[in-house]
mmCIF file of C-alpha atoms (C1' of nucleotides) in Angstrom:
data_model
loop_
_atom_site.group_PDB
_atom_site.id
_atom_site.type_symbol
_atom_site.label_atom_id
_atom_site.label_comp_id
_atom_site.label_asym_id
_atom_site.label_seq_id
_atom_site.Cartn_x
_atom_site.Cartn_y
_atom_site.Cartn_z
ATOM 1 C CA UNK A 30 -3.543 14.491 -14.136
ATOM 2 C CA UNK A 31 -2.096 12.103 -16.266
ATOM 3 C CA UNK A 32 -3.116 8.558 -15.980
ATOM 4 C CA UNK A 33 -0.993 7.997 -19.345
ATOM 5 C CA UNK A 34 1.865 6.348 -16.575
ATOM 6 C CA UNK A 35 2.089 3.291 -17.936
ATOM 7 C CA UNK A 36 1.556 3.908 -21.461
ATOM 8 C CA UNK A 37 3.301 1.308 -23.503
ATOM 9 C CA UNK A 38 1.768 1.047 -26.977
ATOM 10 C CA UNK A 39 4.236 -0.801 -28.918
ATOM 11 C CA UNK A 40 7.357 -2.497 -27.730
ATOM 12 C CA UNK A 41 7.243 -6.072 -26.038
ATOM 13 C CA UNK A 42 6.371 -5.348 -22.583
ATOM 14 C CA UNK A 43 8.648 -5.629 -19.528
ATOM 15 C CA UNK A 44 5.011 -6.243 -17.559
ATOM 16 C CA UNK A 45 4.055 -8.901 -19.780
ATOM 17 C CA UNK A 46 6.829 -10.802 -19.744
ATOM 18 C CA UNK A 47 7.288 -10.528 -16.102
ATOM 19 C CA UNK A 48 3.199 -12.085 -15.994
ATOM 20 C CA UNK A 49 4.435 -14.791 -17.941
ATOM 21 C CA UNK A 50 6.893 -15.912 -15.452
ATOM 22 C CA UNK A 51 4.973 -15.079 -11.792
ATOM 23 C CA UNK A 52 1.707 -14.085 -13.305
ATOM 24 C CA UNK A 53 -0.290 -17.129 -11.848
ATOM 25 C CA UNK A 54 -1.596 -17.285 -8.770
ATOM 26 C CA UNK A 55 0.344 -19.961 -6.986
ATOM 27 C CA UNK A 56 4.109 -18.375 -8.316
ATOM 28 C CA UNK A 57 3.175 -15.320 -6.441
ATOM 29 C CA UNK A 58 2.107 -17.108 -3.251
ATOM 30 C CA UNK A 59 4.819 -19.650 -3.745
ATOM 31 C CA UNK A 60 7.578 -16.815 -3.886
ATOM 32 C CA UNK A 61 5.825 -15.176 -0.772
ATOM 33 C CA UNK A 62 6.425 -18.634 0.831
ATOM 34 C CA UNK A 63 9.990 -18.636 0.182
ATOM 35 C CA UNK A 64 10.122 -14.697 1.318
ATOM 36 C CA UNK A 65 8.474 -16.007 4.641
ATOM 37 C CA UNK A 66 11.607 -18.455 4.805
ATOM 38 C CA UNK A 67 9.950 -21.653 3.635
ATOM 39 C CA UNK A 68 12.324 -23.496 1.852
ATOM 40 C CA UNK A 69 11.274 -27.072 1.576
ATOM 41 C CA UNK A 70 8.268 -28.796 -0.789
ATOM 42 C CA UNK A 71 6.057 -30.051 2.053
ATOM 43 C CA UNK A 72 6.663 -27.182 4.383
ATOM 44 C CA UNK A 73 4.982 -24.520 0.883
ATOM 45 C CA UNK A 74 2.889 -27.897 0.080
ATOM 46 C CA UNK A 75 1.200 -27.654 3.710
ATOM 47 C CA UNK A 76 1.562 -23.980 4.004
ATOM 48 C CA UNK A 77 -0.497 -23.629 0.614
ATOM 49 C CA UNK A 78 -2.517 -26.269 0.199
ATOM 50 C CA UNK A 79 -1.113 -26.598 -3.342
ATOM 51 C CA UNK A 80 -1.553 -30.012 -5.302
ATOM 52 C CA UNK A 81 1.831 -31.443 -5.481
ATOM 53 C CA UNK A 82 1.466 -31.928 -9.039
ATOM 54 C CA UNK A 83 1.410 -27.991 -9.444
ATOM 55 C CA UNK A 84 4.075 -27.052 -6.756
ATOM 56 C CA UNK A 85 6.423 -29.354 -8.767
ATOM 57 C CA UNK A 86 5.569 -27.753 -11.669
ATOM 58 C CA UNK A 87 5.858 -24.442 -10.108
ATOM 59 C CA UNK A 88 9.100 -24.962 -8.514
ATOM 60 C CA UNK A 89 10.370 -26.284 -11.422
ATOM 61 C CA UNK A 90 9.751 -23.146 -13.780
ATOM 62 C CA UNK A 91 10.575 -20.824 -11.534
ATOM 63 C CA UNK A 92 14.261 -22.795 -10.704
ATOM 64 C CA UNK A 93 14.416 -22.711 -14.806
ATOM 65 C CA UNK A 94 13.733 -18.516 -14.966
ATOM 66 C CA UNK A 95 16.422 -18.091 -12.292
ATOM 67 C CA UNK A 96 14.200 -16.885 -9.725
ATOM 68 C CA UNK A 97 15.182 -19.922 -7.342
ATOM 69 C CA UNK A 98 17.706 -21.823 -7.002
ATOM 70 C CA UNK A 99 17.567 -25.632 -5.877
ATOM 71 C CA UNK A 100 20.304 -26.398 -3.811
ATOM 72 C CA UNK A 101 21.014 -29.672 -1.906
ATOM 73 C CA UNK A 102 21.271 -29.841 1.620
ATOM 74 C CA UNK A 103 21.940 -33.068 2.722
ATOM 75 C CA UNK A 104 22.849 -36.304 0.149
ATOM 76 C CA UNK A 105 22.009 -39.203 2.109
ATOM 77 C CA UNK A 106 18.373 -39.350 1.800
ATOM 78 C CA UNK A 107 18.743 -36.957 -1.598
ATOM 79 C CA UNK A 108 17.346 -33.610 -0.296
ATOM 80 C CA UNK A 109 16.712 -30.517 -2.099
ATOM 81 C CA UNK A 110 15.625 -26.920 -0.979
ATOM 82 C CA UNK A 111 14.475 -24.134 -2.932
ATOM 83 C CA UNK A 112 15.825 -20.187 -2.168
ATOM 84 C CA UNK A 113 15.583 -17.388 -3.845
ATOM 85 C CA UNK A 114 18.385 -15.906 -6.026
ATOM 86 C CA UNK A 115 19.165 -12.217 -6.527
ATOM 87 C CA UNK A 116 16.396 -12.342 -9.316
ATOM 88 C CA UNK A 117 14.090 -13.029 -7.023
ATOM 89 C CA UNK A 118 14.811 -11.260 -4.243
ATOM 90 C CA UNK A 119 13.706 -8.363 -6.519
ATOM 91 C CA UNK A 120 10.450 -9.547 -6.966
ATOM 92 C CA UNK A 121 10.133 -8.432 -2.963
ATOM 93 C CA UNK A 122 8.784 -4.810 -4.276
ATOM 94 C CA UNK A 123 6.153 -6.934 -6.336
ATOM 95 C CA UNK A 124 5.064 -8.663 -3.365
ATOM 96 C CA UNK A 125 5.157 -6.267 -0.945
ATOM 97 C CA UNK A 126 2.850 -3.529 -3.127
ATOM 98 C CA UNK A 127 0.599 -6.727 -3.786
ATOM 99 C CA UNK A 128 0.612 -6.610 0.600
ATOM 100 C CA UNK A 129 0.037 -2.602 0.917
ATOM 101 C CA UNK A 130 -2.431 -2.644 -1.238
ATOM 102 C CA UNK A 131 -4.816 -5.668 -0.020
ATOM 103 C CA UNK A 132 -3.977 -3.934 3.660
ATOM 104 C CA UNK A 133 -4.964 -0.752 2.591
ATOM 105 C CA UNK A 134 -8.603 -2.020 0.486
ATOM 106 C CA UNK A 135 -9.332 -5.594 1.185
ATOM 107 C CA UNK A 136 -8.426 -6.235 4.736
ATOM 108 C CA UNK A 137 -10.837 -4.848 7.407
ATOM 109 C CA UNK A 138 -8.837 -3.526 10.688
ATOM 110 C CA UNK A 139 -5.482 -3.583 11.102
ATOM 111 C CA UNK A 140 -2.868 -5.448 8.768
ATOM 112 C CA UNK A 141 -1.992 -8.862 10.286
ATOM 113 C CA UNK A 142 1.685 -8.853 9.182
ATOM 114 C CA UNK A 143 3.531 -5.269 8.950
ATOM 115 C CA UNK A 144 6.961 -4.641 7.314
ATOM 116 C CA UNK A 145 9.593 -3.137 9.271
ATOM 117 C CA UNK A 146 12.869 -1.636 8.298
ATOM 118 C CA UNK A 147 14.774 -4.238 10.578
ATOM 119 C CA UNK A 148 17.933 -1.376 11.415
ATOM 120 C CA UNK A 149 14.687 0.686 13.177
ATOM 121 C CA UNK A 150 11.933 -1.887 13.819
ATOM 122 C CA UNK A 151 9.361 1.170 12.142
ATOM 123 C CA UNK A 152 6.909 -0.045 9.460
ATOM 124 C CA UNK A 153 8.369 1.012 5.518
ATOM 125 C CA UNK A 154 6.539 2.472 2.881
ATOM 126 C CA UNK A 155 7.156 2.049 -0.232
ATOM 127 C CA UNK A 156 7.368 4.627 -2.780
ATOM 128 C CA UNK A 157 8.846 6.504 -5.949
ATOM 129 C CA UNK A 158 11.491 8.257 -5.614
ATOM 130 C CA UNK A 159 12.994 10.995 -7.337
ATOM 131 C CA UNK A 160 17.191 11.140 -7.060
ATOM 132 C CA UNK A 161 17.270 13.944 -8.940
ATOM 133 C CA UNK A 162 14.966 15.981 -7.206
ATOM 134 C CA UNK A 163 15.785 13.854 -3.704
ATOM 135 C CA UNK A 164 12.117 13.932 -3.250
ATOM 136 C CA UNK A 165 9.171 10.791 -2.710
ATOM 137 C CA UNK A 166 6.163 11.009 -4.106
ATOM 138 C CA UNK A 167 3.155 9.174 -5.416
ATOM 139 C CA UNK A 168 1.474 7.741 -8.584
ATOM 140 C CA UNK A 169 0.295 10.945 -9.830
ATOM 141 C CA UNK A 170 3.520 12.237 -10.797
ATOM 142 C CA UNK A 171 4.517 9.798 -12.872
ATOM 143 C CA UNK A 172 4.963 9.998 -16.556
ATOM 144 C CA UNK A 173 6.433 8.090 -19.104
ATOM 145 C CA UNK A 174 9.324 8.281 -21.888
ATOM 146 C CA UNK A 175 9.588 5.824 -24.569
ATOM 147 C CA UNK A 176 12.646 4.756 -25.980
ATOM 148 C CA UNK A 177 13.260 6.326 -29.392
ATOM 149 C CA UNK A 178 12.855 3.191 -31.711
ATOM 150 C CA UNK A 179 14.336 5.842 -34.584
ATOM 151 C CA UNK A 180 17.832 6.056 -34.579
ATOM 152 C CA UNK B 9 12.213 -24.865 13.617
ATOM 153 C CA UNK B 10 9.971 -22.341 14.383
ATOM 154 C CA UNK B 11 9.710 -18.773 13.163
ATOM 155 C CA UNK B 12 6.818 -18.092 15.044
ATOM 156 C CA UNK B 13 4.541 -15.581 13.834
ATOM 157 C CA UNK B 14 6.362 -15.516 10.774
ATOM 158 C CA UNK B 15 4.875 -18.385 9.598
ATOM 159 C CA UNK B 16 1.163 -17.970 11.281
ATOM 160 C CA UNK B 17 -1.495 -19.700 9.397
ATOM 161 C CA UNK B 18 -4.136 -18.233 10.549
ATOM 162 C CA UNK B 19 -4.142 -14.974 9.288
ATOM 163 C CA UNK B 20 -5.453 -13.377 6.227
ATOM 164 C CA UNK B 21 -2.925 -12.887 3.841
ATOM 165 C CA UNK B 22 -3.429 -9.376 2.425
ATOM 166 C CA UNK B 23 -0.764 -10.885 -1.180
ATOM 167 C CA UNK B 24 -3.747 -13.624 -0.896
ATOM 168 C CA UNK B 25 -6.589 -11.989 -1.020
ATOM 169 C CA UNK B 26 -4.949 -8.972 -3.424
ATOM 170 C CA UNK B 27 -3.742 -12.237 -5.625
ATOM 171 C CA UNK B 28 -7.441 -13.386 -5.555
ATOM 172 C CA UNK B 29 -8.636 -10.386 -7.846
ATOM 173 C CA UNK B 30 -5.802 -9.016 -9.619
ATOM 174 C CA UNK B 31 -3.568 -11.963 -9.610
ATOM 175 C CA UNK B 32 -4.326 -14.118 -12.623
ATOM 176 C CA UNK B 33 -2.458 -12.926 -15.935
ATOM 177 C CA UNK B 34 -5.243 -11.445 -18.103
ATOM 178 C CA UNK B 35 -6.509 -9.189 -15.323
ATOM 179 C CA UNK B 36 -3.690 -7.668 -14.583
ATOM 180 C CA UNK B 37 -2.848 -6.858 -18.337
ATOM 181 C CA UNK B 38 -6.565 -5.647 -18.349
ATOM 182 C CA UNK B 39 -5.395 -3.304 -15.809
ATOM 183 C CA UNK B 40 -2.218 -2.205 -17.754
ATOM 184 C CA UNK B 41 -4.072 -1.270 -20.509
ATOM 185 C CA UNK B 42 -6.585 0.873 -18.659
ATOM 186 C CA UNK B 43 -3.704 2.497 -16.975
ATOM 187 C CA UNK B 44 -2.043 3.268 -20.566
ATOM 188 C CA UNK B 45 -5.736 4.920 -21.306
ATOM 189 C CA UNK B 46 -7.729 1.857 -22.693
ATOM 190 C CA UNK B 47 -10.950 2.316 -22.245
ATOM 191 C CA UNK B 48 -13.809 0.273 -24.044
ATOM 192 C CA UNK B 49 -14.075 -3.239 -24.469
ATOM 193 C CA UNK B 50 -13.120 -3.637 -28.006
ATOM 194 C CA UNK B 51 -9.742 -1.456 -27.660
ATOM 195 C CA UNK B 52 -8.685 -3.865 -24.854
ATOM 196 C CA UNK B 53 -9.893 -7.256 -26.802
ATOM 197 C CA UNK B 54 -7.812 -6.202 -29.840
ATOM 198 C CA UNK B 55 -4.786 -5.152 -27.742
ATOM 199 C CA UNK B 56 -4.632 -8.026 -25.927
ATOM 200 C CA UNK B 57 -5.845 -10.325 -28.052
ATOM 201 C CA UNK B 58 -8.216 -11.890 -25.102
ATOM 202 C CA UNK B 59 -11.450 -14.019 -26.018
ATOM 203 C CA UNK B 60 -14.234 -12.074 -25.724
ATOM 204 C CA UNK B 61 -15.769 -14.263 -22.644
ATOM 205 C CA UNK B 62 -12.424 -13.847 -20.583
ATOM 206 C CA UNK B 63 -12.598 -10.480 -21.085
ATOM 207 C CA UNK B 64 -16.174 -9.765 -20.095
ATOM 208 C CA UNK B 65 -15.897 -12.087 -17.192
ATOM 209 C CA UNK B 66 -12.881 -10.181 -15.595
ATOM 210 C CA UNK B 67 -14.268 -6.264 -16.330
ATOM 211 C CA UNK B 68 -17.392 -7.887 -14.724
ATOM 212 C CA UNK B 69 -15.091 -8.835 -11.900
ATOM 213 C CA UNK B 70 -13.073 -5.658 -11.590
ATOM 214 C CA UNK B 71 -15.742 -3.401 -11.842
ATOM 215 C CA UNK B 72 -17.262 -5.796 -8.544
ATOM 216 C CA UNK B 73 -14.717 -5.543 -6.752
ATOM 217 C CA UNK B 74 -14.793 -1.796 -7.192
ATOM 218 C CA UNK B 75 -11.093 -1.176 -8.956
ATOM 219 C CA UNK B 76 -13.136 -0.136 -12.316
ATOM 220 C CA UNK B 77 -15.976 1.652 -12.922
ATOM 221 C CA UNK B 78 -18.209 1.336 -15.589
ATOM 222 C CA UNK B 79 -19.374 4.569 -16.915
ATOM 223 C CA UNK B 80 -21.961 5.552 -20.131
ATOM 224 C CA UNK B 81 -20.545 7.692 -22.014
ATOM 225 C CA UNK B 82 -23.285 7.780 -24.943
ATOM 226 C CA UNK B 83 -26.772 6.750 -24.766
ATOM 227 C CA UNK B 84 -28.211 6.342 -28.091
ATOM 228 C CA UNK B 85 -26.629 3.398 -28.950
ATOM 229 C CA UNK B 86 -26.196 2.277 -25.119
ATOM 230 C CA UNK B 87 -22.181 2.262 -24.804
ATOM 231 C CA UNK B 88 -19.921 2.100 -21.318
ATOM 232 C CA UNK B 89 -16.568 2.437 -21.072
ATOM 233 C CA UNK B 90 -14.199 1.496 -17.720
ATOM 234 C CA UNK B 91 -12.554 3.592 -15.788
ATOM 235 C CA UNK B 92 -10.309 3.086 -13.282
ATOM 236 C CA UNK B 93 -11.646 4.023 -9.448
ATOM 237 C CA UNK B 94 -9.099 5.462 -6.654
ATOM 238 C CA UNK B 95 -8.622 1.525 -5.825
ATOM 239 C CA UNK B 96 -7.791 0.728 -9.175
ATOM 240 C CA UNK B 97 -5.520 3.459 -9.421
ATOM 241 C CA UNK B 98 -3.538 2.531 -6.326
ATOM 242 C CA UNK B 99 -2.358 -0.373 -7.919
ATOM 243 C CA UNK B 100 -0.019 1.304 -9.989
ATOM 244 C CA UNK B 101 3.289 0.271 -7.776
ATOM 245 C CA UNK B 102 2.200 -3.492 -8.432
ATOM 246 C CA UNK B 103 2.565 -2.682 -12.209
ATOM 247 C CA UNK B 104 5.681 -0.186 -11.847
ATOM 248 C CA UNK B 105 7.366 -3.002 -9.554
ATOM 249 C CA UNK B 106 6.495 -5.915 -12.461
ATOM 250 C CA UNK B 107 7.366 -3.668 -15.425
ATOM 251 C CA UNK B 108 10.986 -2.988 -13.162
ATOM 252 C CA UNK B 109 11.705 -6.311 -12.479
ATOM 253 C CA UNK B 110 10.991 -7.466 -16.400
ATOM 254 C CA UNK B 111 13.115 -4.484 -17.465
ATOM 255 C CA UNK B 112 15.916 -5.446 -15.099
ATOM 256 C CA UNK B 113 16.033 -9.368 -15.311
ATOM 257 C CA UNK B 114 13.918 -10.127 -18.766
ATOM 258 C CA UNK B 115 14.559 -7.152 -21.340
ATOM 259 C CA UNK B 116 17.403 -7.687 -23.671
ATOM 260 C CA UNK B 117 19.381 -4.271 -23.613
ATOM 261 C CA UNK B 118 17.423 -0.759 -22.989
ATOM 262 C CA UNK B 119 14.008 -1.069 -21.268
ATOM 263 C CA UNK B 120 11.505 0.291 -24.107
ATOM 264 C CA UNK B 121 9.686 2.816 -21.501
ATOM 265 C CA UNK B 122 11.038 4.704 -18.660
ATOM 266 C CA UNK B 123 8.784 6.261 -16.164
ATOM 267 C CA UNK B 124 9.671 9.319 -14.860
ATOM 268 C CA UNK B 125 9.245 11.896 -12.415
ATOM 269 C CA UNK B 126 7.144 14.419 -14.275
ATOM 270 C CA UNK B 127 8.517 17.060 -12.296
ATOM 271 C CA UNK B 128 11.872 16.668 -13.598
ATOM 272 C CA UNK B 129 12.032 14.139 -16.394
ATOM 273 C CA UNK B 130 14.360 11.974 -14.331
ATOM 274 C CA UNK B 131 13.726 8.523 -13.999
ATOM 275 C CA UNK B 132 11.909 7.074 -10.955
ATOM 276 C CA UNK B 133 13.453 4.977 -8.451
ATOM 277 C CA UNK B 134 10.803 2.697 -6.556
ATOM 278 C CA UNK B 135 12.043 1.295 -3.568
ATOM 279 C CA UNK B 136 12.054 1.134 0.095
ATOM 280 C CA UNK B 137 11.961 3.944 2.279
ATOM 281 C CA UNK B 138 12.072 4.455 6.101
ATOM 282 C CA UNK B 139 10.228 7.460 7.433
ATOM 283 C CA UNK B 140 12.106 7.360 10.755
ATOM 284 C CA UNK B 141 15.391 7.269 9.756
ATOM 285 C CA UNK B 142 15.030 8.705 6.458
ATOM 286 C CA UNK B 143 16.893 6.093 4.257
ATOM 287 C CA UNK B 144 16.054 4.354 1.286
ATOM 288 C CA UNK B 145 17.145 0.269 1.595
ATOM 289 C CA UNK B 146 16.481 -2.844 -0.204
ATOM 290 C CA UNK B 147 14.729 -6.264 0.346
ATOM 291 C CA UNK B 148 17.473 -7.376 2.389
ATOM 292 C CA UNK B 149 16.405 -5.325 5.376
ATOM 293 C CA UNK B 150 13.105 -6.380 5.419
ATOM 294 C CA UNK B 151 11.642 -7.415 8.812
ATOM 295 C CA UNK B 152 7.950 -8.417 9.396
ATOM 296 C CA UNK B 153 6.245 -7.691 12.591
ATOM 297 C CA UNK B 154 2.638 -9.935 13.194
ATOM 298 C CA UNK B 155 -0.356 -8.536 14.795
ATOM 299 C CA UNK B 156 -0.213 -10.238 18.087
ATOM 300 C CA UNK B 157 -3.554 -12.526 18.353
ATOM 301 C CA UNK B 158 -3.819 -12.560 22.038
ATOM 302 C CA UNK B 159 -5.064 -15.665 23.673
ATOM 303 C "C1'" DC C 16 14.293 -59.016 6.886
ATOM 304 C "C1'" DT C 17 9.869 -56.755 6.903
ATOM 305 C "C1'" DA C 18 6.816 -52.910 7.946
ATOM 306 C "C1'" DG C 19 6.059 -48.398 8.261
ATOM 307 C "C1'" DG C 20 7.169 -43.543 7.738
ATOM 308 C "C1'" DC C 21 8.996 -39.376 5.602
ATOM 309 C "C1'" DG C 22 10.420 -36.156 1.884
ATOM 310 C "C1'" DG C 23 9.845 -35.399 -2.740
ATOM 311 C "C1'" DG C 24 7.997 -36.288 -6.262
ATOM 312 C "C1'" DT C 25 4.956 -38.599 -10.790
ATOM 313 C "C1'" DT C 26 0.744 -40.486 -12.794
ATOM 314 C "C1'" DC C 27 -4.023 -40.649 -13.505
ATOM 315 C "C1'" DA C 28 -9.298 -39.698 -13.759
ATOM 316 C "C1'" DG C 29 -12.388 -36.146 -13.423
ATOM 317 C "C1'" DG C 30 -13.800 -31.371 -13.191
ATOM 318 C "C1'" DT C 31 -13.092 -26.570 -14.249
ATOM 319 C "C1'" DT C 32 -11.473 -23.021 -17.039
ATOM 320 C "C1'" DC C 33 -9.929 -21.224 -21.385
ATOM 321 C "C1'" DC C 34 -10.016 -20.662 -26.198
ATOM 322 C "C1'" DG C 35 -11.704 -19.654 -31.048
ATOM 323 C "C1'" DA C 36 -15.500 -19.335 -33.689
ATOM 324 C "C1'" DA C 37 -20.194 -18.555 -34.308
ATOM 325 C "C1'" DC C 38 -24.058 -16.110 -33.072
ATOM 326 C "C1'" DC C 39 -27.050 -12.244 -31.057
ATOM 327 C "C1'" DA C 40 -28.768 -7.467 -30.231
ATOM 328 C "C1'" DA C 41 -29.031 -2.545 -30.667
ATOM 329 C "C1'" DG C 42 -27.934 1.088 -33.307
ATOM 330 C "C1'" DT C 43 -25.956 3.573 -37.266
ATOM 331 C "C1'" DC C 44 -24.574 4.193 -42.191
ATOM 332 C "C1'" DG C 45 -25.211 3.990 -47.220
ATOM 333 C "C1'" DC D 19 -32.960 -2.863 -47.074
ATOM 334 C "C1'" DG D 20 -28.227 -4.974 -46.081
ATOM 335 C "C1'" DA D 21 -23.681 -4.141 -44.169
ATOM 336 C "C1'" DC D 22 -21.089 -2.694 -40.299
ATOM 337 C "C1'" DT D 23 -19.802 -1.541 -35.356
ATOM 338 C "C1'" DT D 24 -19.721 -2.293 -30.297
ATOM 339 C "C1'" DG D 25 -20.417 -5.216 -26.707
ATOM 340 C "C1'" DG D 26 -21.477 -8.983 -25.563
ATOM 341 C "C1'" DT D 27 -23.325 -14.606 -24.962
ATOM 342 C "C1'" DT D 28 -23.188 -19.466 -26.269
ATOM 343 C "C1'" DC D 29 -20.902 -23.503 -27.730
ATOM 344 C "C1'" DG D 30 -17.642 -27.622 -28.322
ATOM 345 C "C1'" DG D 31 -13.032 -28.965 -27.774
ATOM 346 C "C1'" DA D 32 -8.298 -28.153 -25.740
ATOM 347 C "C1'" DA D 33 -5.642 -26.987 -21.771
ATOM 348 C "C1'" DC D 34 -5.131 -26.867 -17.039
ATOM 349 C "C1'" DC D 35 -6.091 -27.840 -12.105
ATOM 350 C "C1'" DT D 36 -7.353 -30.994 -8.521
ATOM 351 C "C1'" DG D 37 -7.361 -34.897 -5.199
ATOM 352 C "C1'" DA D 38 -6.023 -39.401 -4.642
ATOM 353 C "C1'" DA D 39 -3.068 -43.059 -5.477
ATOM 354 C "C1'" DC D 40 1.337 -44.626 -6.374
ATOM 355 C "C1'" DC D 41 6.651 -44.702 -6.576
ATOM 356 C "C1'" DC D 42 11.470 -44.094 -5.039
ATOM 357 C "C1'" DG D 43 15.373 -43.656 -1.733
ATOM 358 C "C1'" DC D 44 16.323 -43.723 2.724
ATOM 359 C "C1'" DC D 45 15.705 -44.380 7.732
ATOM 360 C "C1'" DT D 46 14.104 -46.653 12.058
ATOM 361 C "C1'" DA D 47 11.634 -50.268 14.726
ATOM 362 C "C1'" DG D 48 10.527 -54.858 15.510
#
DNA sequence: CTAGGCGGGTTCAGGTTCCGAACCAAGTCG
DNA sequence: CGACTTGGTTCGGAACCTGAACCCGCCTAG
């Protein structure tokens, strides 16, 4: 087997950059808010328990990376909301192998929150995928190709 | 507005408690590097460039939680080395999902590694996939189904 | 007009965590 | 013996997190 997957030794690293922006733990559970359809600073404030202090500061790095996007929604009492942009919306495989994972070895029993495909109502999974070979498969098979940095 | 069990605060978040291991920045990098082969405390330290008391403090913690294992490998002078368990192992679609997203939305130009399928060479796809109606989909067809409390 | 409340923050004191550097210990090398 | 390596621990100061208090714009009640 190779376990040589993720083997990055030199370039700057797509993983460590992406920890730089969501690598803490209240971005993560922040963006899993706004997943859930939280929008609004007290409604993630309550849901978290987050020092406002922090959730401004979080909201306000993650509007800067592009991963939300404040947008007003009414102007008489100023009012802003937070949602997520196409940027983040990609993050969902992040969160979602963060949630398969803690199911699978931290929680004891059942899940309490299951993903569906919402065309079928049937839980996902979430794998690689091969569109060459039209096949799924799992960690094992994976191996990695480094760009040529000679050229 | 209420959407119901979506937002249930009551249950244990399986992101939450995943977050509460893996999810501040040096452990996961830990992690990265023991997936690209690192094994032994000074080949992490000097790749990451992490203080020697972080460091020892979270391969203490991973190896507790059970995602490393520590493991001799010479006696005379006493030496271990960490290895990653089955757990640790099946966290490799959290890292494939980060290093994704940082190749798609933070890389300038050509992502400096490519996984692939080591069957074929071609590169992997991770995504979505829905054993009942054999599709692949993205995040926008997400639904989430709650275990029903009853009471 | 005043009082109070809400959403969305900022500021501040205190505690925790992190960092770099120094040190320790066990063993090996010259 | 002294120097060097691996794998740590200990230490003081910097950075960060926290809870509580405060502020602002606006609304509603009295």
């Amino acid at each position: 087997m190779d376990t040589t997957a993720l083997d990055d030794p030199t370039s700057p690293c797509s993983i460590e950059q992406a920890l730089g922006l969501v690598g803490d733990r209240w971005s993560m559970l922040v963006l899993r808010d706004t997943f859930r359809g939280l929008r609004r600073f007290d409604e993630i404030r309550r849901d978290l328990g987050i020092p406002r202090a922090v959730l401004s500061d979080r909201l306000r790095r993650l509007v800067d990376a592009g991963i939300l996007a404040r947008r007003r929604y009414q102007d008489h009492p100023p009012r802003d909301e937070y949602r997520l942009t196409e940027m983040g919306r990609e993050l969902s495989p992040i969160l979602v192998a963060l949630m398969h994972w803690g199911d699978r070895w931290l929680q004891e029993g059942e899940p309490p929150t299951v993903l569906v495909h919402s065309a079928c109502g049937e839980p996902l999974e979430l794998g690689f995928h091969c569109s060459s070979c039209h096949v799924d498969f799992g960690p094992l098979e994976i191996s990695s190709r480094h760009r040529q940095e000679a050229s």
